[in-house]
């Protein structure tokens, strides 16, 4: 696979997602056609799952794991989730309407419910949702892997989400609510992706992130 020349992290473009693993059958599609392992979906293309799940590699730098019955569309700087759920570990942004969902040392899950609302769950690190050209998007991202809690957007236009918190947003990325993840929310989240923790992506970091937020 040919890769674009390296660029500073804060200017990095999102160009592709590689299918790394199909889980429980082969109901994974790129633009409506059956996908195969190591096939690459590029900006502007849609990735969809049926009864299967799919492990992805975003631009060789972030792991993604799509749950059952999920749909994402790849863009130049983010992906958009139109249905279902996707887990991400690493520096991969999503877009909610005109807002950007960004991360700092983060493992997170983004879910879109039937009512169109988004649930943004941070399992590790810190996430934020703010304007495309807002405070966080204009910061130097070279320290984004530190996991440090940011001082915050002085304008108040950015919502920050910490480990084991759930924040809800509208389809346009407008804030609705926020709080600590409950045990029932945890079990529902896990069920979106697996029939047990052993079927999570084969990454100790992801499995540890899930365990960290388990409240019994």
Short mmCIF file of C-alpha atoms in Angstrom, two decimals:
data_model
loop_
_atom_site.label_atom_id
_atom_site.label_comp_id
_atom_site.label_asym_id
_atom_site.label_seq_id
_atom_site.Cartn_x
_atom_site.Cartn_y
_atom_site.Cartn_z
CA UNK A 1 0.00 0.00 0.00
CA UNK A 2 1.44 3.38 -0.97
CA UNK A 3 1.42 5.88 1.86
CA UNK A 4 1.41 9.67 1.61
CA UNK A 5 4.58 11.43 2.77
CA UNK A 6 4.76 11.97 6.51
CA UNK A 7 3.50 15.31 7.80
CA UNK A 8 3.21 16.93 11.25
CA UNK A 9 0.63 15.20 13.43
CA UNK A 10 -1.59 18.27 13.71
CA UNK A 11 -1.76 18.50 9.90
CA UNK A 12 -2.11 14.80 9.18
CA UNK A 13 -4.83 13.90 6.71
CA UNK A 14 -7.03 10.84 7.06
CA UNK A 15 -6.77 8.93 3.81
CA UNK A 16 -7.69 5.27 4.26
CA UNK A 17 -8.76 2.36 6.44
CA UNK A 18 -7.48 -1.19 5.93
CA UNK A 19 -9.65 -4.22 6.74
CA UNK A 20 -7.46 -6.24 9.14
CA UNK A 21 -9.89 -8.89 10.40
CA UNK A 22 -13.43 -10.16 9.77
CA UNK A 23 -15.19 -11.49 12.88
CA UNK A 24 -18.14 -13.94 12.78
CA UNK A 25 -18.77 -14.43 9.07
CA UNK A 26 -17.96 -12.20 6.11
CA UNK A 27 -20.74 -9.59 6.16
CA UNK A 28 -18.38 -6.63 5.74
CA UNK A 29 -18.69 -4.40 2.67
CA UNK A 30 -16.87 -1.50 1.01
CA UNK A 31 -19.24 0.57 -1.13
CA UNK A 32 -21.70 -2.32 -1.12
CA UNK A 33 -19.20 -4.97 -2.30
CA UNK A 34 -17.94 -7.79 -0.08
CA UNK A 35 -14.65 -6.80 1.54
CA UNK A 36 -11.63 -9.01 2.07
CA UNK A 37 -8.82 -8.92 4.61
CA UNK A 38 -6.15 -6.31 3.76
CA UNK A 39 -8.47 -4.50 1.35
CA UNK A 40 -8.23 -0.72 1.67
CA UNK A 41 -11.19 1.67 1.87
CA UNK A 42 -10.29 5.21 0.89
CA UNK A 43 -11.63 8.69 1.50
CA UNK A 44 -15.19 9.02 0.19
CA UNK A 45 -15.96 5.30 0.51
CA UNK A 46 -18.40 3.61 2.86
CA UNK A 47 -17.62 0.62 5.09
CA UNK A 48 -20.61 -1.38 6.34
CA UNK A 49 -21.08 -4.46 8.53
CA UNK A 50 -24.04 -6.82 8.73
CA UNK A 51 -24.02 -9.62 11.30
CA UNK A 52 -20.23 -9.56 11.25
CA UNK A 53 -17.76 -7.19 12.88
CA UNK A 54 -14.62 -5.74 11.35
CA UNK A 55 -11.23 -4.71 12.70
CA UNK A 56 -9.72 -1.76 10.82
CA UNK A 57 -6.42 0.07 10.73
CA UNK A 58 -6.87 3.80 10.13
CA UNK A 59 -3.91 5.21 8.16
CA UNK A 60 -1.54 2.78 9.86
CA UNK A 61 -1.82 4.62 13.18
CA UNK A 62 -5.15 3.84 14.90
CA UNK A 63 -7.08 0.61 15.44
CA UNK A 64 -10.80 0.60 14.71
CA UNK A 65 -13.38 -2.06 15.50
CA UNK A 66 -16.82 -1.81 13.89
CA UNK A 67 -19.72 -3.44 15.67
CA UNK A 68 -22.56 -5.32 14.02
CA UNK A 69 -24.89 -3.41 11.66
CA UNK A 70 -22.63 -0.37 11.53
CA UNK A 71 -21.86 2.11 8.75
CA UNK A 72 -19.01 4.62 8.47
CA UNK A 73 -18.01 6.92 5.62
CA UNK A 74 -14.38 7.93 5.31
CA UNK A 75 -13.42 11.57 4.82
CA UNK A 76 -10.23 13.55 4.36
CA UNK A 77 -9.82 14.35 8.05
CA UNK A 78 -12.32 12.13 9.87
CA UNK A 79 -14.88 9.37 9.52
CA UNK A 80 -18.63 9.80 9.92
CA UNK A 81 -20.72 7.16 11.67
CA UNK A 82 -24.25 6.96 10.30
CA UNK A 83 -25.33 3.76 12.06
CA UNK A 84 -24.14 1.38 14.77
CA UNK A 85 -20.92 1.65 16.74
CA UNK A 86 -17.17 1.87 16.23
CA UNK A 87 -14.35 1.52 18.76
CA UNK A 88 -11.13 3.44 18.13
CA UNK A 89 -7.76 3.20 19.85
CA UNK A 90 -5.33 5.85 18.67
CA UNK A 91 -5.29 9.28 17.00
CA UNK A 92 -8.32 9.02 14.75
CA UNK A 93 -10.96 11.75 14.60
CA UNK A 94 -14.66 11.46 13.85
CA UNK A 95 -17.04 14.18 12.68
CA UNK A 96 -20.47 14.88 14.20
CA UNK A 97 -22.25 17.28 11.89
CA UNK A 98 -20.03 20.38 11.75
CA UNK A 99 -18.19 19.39 14.95
CA UNK A 100 -14.97 17.41 15.32
CA UNK A 101 -14.50 14.61 17.84
CA UNK A 102 -10.81 14.52 18.72
CA UNK A 103 -8.70 12.51 21.13
CA UNK A 104 -5.67 12.72 23.40
CA UNK A 105 -4.12 9.35 24.27
CA UNK A 106 -7.55 7.84 23.90
CA UNK A 107 -9.49 4.64 23.41
CA UNK A 108 -13.12 5.52 22.73
CA UNK A 109 -16.38 4.18 21.38
CA UNK A 110 -18.79 6.19 19.25
CA UNK A 111 -22.36 4.90 18.93
CA UNK A 112 -25.27 6.26 16.94
CA UNK A 113 -28.70 5.31 18.22
CA UNK A 114 -31.88 4.86 16.17
CA UNK A 115 -33.01 8.33 17.28
CA UNK A 116 -29.93 9.84 15.61
CA UNK A 117 -28.16 10.84 18.83
CA UNK A 118 -24.48 10.02 19.35
CA UNK A 119 -22.99 8.51 22.50
CA UNK A 120 -19.27 9.23 22.88
CA UNK A 121 -17.67 6.96 25.48
CA UNK A 122 -14.05 7.48 26.54
CA UNK A 123 -12.45 4.34 27.95
CA UNK A 124 -8.98 5.81 28.37
CA UNK A 125 -7.39 9.24 27.97
CA UNK A 126 -9.40 12.33 27.07
CA UNK A 127 -11.65 13.26 24.17
CA UNK A 128 -13.26 16.47 23.04
CA UNK A 129 -16.00 17.65 20.70
CA UNK A 130 -15.74 21.15 19.30
CA UNK A 131 -15.94 23.35 16.19
CA UNK A 132 -13.96 22.31 13.10
CA UNK A 133 -11.83 25.44 13.35
CA UNK A 134 -12.12 25.84 17.13
CA UNK A 135 -9.73 26.02 20.05
CA UNK A 136 -8.56 22.39 20.12
CA UNK A 137 -8.18 22.16 16.35
CA UNK A 138 -5.78 25.11 16.44
CA UNK A 139 -3.59 23.73 19.23
CA UNK A 140 -0.22 22.11 18.68
CA UNK A 141 -1.06 18.39 18.69
CA UNK A 142 2.46 17.11 19.23
CA UNK A 143 1.63 16.33 22.88
CA UNK A 144 -1.69 14.61 22.07
CA UNK A 145 -0.38 11.19 23.12
CA UNK A 146 0.46 12.28 26.67
CA UNK A 147 -3.04 11.73 28.03
CA UNK A 148 -2.74 14.95 30.03
CA UNK A 149 -5.95 16.79 30.84
CA UNK A 150 -6.17 20.03 28.89
CA UNK A 151 -6.78 23.37 30.58
CA UNK A 152 -9.86 23.72 28.40
CA UNK A 153 -11.30 25.96 25.74
CA UNK A 154 -11.68 29.46 27.23
CA UNK A 155 -14.60 30.15 24.86
CA UNK A 156 -16.61 27.27 26.34
CA UNK A 157 -17.39 25.92 22.86
CA UNK A 158 -15.63 22.58 23.42
CA UNK A 159 -16.98 19.65 25.46
CA UNK A 160 -14.27 17.58 27.19
CA UNK A 161 -14.88 13.93 28.03
CA UNK A 162 -12.63 12.04 30.47
CA UNK A 163 -12.02 8.33 31.10
CA UNK A 164 -15.12 6.21 31.79
CA UNK A 165 -17.49 9.06 30.94
CA UNK A 166 -20.36 9.04 28.44
CA UNK A 167 -21.35 12.21 26.59
CA UNK A 168 -24.39 12.48 24.32
CA UNK A 169 -24.62 14.74 21.27
CA UNK A 170 -27.17 15.51 18.58
CA UNK A 171 -26.61 14.62 14.93
CA UNK A 172 -25.15 18.13 14.50
CA UNK A 173 -22.70 17.64 17.36
CA UNK A 174 -24.56 19.78 19.89
CA UNK A 175 -24.08 18.76 23.53
CA UNK A 176 -27.00 16.98 25.25
CA UNK A 177 -25.68 15.36 28.46
CA UNK A 178 -22.63 13.88 30.17
CA UNK A 179 -21.86 11.56 33.12
CA UNK A 180 -19.93 8.56 34.41
CA UNK A 181 -20.59 5.27 32.64
CA UNK A 182 -22.89 2.93 34.57
CA UNK A 183 -22.54 -0.85 34.76
CA UNK A 184 -25.54 -1.35 32.45
CA UNK A 185 -24.08 1.07 29.93
CA UNK A 186 -20.79 -0.82 30.07
CA UNK A 187 -22.46 -4.17 29.40
CA UNK A 188 -24.46 -2.71 26.50
CA UNK A 189 -21.30 -1.19 25.07
CA UNK A 190 -19.41 -4.45 25.29
CA UNK A 191 -22.33 -6.31 23.70
CA UNK A 192 -22.24 -3.96 20.72
CA UNK A 193 -18.87 -5.35 19.75
CA UNK A 194 -18.57 -8.85 21.18
CA UNK A 195 -20.22 -11.84 22.75
CA UNK A 196 -17.53 -11.69 25.42
CA UNK A 197 -14.37 -9.75 26.18
CA UNK A 198 -12.23 -12.45 24.51
CA UNK A 199 -13.54 -11.28 21.11
CA UNK A 200 -12.31 -7.72 21.51
CA UNK A 201 -9.52 -6.63 19.13
CA UNK A 202 -6.31 -8.51 19.92
CA UNK A 203 -4.79 -5.53 21.67
CA UNK A 204 -3.94 -5.59 25.37
CA UNK A 205 -4.37 -1.80 25.47
CA UNK A 206 -7.99 -2.06 24.29
CA UNK A 207 -8.84 -4.92 26.62
CA UNK A 208 -7.28 -3.07 29.56
CA UNK A 209 -9.22 0.08 28.64
CA UNK A 210 -12.51 -1.85 28.81
CA UNK A 211 -11.54 -3.48 32.11
CA UNK A 212 -10.61 -0.12 33.63
CA UNK A 213 -14.16 1.15 33.23
CA UNK A 214 -15.92 -1.99 34.44
CA UNK A 215 -17.85 -1.18 37.60
CA UNK A 216 -18.99 -4.65 38.50
#
